[in-house]
Structure formats: C-alpha cells, structure tokens
PDB file of C-alpha atoms in Angstrom:
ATOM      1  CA  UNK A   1     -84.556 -79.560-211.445  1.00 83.00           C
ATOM      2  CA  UNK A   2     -85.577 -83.258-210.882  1.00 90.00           C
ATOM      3  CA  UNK A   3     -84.550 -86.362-212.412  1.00 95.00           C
ATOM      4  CA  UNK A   4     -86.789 -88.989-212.856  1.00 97.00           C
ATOM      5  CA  UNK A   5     -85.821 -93.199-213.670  1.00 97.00           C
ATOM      6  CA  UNK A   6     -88.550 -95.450-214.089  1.00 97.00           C
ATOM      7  CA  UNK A   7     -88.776 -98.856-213.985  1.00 97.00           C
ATOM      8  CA  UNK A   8     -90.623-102.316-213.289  1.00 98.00           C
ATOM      9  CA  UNK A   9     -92.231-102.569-216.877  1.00 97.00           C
ATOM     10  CA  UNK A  10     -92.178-105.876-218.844  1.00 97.00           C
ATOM     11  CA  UNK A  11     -94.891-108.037-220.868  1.00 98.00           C
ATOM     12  CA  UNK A  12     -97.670-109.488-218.927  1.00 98.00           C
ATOM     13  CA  UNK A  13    -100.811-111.587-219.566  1.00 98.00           C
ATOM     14  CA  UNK A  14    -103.384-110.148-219.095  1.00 98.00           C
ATOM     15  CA  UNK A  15    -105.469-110.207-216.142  1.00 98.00           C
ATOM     16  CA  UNK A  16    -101.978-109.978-214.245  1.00 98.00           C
ATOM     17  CA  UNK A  17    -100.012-106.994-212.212  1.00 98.00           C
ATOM     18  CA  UNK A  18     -97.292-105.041-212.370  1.00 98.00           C
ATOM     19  CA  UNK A  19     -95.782-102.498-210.204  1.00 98.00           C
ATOM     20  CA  UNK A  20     -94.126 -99.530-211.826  1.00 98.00           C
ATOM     21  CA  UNK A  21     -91.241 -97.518-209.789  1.00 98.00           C
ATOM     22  CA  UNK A  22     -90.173 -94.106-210.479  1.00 98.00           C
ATOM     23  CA  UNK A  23     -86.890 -92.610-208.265  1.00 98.00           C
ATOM     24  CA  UNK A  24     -86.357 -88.931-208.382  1.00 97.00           C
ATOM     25  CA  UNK A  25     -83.092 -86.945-207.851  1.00 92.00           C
ATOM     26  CA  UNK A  26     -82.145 -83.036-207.669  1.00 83.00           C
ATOM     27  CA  UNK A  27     -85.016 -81.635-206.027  1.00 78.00           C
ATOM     28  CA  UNK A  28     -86.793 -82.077-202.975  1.00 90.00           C
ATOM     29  CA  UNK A  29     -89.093 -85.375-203.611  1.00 94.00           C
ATOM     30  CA  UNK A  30     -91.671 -84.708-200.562  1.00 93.00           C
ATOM     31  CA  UNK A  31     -92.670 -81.184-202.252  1.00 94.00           C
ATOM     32  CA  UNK A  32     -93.442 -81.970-205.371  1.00 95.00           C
ATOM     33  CA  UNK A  33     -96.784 -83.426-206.709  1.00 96.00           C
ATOM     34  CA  UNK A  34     -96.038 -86.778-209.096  1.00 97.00           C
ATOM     35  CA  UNK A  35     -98.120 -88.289-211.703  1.00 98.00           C
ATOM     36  CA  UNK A  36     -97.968 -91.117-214.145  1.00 98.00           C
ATOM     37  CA  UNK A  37     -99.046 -90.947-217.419  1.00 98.00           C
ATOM     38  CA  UNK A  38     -99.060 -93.543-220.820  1.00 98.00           C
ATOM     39  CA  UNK A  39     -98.513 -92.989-223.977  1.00 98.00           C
ATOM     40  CA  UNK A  40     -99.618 -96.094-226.609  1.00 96.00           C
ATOM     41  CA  UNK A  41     -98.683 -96.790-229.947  1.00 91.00           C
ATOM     42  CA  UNK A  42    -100.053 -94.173-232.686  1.00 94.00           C
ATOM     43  CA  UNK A  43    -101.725 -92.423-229.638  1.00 96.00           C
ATOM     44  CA  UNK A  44    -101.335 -89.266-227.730  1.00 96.00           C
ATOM     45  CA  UNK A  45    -100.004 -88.779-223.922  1.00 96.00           C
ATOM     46  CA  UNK A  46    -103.098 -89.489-221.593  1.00 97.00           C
ATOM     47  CA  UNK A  47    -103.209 -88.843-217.388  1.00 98.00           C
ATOM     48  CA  UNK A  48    -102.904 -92.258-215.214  1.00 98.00           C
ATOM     49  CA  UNK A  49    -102.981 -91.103-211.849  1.00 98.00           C
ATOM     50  CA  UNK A  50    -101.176 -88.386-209.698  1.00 98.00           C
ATOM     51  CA  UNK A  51    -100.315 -87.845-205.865  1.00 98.00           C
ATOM     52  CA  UNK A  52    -100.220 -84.851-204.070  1.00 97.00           C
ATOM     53  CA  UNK A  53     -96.940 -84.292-202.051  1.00 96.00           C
ATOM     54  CA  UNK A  54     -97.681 -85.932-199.224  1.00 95.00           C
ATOM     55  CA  UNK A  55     -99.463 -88.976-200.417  1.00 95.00           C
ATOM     56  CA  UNK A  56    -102.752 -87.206-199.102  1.00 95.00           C
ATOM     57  CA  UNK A  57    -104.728 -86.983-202.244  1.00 96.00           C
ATOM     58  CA  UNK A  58    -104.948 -89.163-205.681  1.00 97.00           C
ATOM     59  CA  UNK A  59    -106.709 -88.840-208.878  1.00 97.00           C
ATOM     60  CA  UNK A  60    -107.448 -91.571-211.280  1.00 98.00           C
ATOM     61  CA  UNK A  61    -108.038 -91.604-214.948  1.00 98.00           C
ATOM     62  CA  UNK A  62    -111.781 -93.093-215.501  1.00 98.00           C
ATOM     63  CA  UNK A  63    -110.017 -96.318-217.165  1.00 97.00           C
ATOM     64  CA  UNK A  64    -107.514 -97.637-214.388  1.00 98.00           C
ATOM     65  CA  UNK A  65    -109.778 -96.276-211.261  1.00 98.00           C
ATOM     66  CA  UNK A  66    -110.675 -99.670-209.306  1.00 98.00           C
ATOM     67  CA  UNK A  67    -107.421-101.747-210.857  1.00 98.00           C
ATOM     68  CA  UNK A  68    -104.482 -99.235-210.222  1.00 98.00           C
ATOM     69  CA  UNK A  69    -103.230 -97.440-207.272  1.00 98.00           C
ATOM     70  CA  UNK A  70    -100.546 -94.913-207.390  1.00 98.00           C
ATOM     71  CA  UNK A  71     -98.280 -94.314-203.792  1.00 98.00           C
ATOM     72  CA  UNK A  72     -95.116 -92.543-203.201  1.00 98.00           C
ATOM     73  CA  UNK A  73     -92.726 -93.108-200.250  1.00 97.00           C
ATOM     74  CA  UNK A  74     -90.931 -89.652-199.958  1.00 96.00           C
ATOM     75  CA  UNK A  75     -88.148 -91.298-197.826  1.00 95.00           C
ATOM     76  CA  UNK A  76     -87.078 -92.678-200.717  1.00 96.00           C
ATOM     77  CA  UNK A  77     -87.808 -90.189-203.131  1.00 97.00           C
ATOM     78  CA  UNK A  78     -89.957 -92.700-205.171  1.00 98.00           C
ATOM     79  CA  UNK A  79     -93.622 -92.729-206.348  1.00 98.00           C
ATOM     80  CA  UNK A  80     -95.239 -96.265-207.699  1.00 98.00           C
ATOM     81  CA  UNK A  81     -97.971 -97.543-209.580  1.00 98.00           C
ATOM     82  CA  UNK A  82     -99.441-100.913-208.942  1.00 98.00           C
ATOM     83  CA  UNK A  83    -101.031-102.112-211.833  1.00 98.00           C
ATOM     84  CA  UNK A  84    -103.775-105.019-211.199  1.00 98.00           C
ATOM     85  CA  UNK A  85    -106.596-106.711-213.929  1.00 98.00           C
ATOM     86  CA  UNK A  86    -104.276-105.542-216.477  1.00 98.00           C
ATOM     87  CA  UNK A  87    -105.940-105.190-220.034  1.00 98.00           C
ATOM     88  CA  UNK A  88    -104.118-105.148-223.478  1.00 97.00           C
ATOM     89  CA  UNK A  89    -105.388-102.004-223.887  1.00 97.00           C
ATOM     90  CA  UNK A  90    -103.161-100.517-220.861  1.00 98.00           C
ATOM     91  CA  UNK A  91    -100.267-101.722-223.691  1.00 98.00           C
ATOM     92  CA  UNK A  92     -98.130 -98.258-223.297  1.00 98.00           C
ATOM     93  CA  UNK A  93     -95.169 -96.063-222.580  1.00 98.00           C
ATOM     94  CA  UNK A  94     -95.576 -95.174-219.137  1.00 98.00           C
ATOM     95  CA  UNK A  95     -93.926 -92.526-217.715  1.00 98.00           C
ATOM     96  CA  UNK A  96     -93.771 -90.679-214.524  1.00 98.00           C
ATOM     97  CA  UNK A  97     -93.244 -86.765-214.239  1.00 97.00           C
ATOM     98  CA  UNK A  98     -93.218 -83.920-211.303  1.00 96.00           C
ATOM     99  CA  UNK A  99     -95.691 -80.992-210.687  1.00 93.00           C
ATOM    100  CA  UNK A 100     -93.639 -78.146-211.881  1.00 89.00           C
ATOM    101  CA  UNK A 101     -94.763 -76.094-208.879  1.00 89.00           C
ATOM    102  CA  UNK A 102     -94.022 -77.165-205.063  1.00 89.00           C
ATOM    103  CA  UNK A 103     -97.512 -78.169-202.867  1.00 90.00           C
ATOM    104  CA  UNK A 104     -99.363 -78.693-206.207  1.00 91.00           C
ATOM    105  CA  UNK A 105    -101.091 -81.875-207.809  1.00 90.00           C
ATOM    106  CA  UNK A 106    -103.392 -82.114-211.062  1.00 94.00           C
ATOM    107  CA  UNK A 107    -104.547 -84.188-213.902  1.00 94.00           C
ATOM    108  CA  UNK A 108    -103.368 -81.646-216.539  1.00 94.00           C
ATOM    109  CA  UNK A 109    -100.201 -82.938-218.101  1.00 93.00           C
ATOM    110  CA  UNK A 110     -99.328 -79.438-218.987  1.00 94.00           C
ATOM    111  CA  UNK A 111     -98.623 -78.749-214.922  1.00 95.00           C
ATOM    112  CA  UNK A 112     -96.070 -81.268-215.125  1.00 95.00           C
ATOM    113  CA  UNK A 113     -92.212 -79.977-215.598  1.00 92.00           C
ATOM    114  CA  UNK A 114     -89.911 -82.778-215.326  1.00 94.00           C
ATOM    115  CA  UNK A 115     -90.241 -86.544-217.089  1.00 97.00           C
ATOM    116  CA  UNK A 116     -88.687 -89.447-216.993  1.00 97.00           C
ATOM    117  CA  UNK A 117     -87.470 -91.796-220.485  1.00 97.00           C
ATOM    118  CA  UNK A 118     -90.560 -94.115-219.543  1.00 97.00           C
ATOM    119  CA  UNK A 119     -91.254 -97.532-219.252  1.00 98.00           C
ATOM    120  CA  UNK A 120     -92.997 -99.893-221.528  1.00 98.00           C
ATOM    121  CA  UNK A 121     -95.715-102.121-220.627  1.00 98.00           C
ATOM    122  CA  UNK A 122     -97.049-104.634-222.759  1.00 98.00           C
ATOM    123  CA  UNK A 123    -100.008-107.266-222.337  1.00 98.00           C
ATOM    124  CA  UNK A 124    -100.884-109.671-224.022  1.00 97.00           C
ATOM    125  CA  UNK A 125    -104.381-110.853-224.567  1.00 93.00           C
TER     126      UNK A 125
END
C-alpha cells in the first residue's frame, strides 16, 4: 500500500508556474507507475500526465502537452509536475496517484490504486 502527500499548490496569475510535489511512502516508489490528475469545480476527474517507473516514458493530456512536464526522482520517492503558461482554466484539485500494478503506466484513471488528499491550484485571470 502507498501513501501519497502532495504539495506546492497556491493561487497564481496567470501566465505564471508552479511546481507540484507528490512524496510516497509504504511501497516501493521506483516500481510503480505515477500520474497526476485534476479535478475542477462542478467537473469530473480528468488525466494530467503520468510516468512510467523509471522516468522512461510520459503521457500528456492534449491541454497541458507543451506547458507541463511531469518527472519523478525515485531516490526520493517523489514524482513532480511543473506547471508553466498557466491558464485559469487549469483552476483544479490536483492530485497525484500510483499504478496499482508494478512496471505499469497509463492514462486510464481506473489503473490507478492509491491517491493522495490533493492539492489546489488556482489562477487567476
């Protein structure tokens, strides 16, 4: 079982950055596929990016491909996302969650088993 904390949300203008953190606990970090995903007001849960389990491979959602990049440094059990040209419309809950199977990545927020409380991100126009 992992435990996931997120952090580094906050209110931004837009056009600025953030960098999300997520730190994971209980399980071992380096085989697990990550992904971050949002979840805005009166909307459902859509995928933000994901990382393979060793950093190797990404996938972007359509809307953030060119302005975030996800990471992960498995020596310190953490993934990130680094959020640039931010956009009020990337106002959310973000939160970060594990594959639920070891060596596995996807889009598919249904493959993912364990979730942190989230993070909220807000920007202002």
């Amino acid at each position: 079982q992992m435990q996931l904390v997120e952090s580094g949300g906050g209110l931004v203008q837009a056009g600025g950055s953030l960098r999300l953190s997520c730190e994971a606990s209980g399980s071992t970090f380096s085989n697990y596929g990550m992904g971050w995903f949002r979840q805005a007001p009166g909307k459902e849960r859509e995928f933000v990016a994901s990382i393979s389990w060793t950093g190797g491979t990404t996938y972007y959602a359509d809307s953030v491909k060119g302005r975030f990049t996800i990471s992960r440094t498995n020596a310190k059990n953490t993934v990130y996302l680094q959020m640039n040209s931010l956009k009020p419309e990337d106002t959310a809950v973000y939160y970060c969650a594990s594959h639920f199977r070891a060596r596995a990545v996807s889009s598919d927020a249904a493959d993912f088993g364990f979730w942190g409380q989230g993070t909220r991100v807000t920007v202002s126009s």
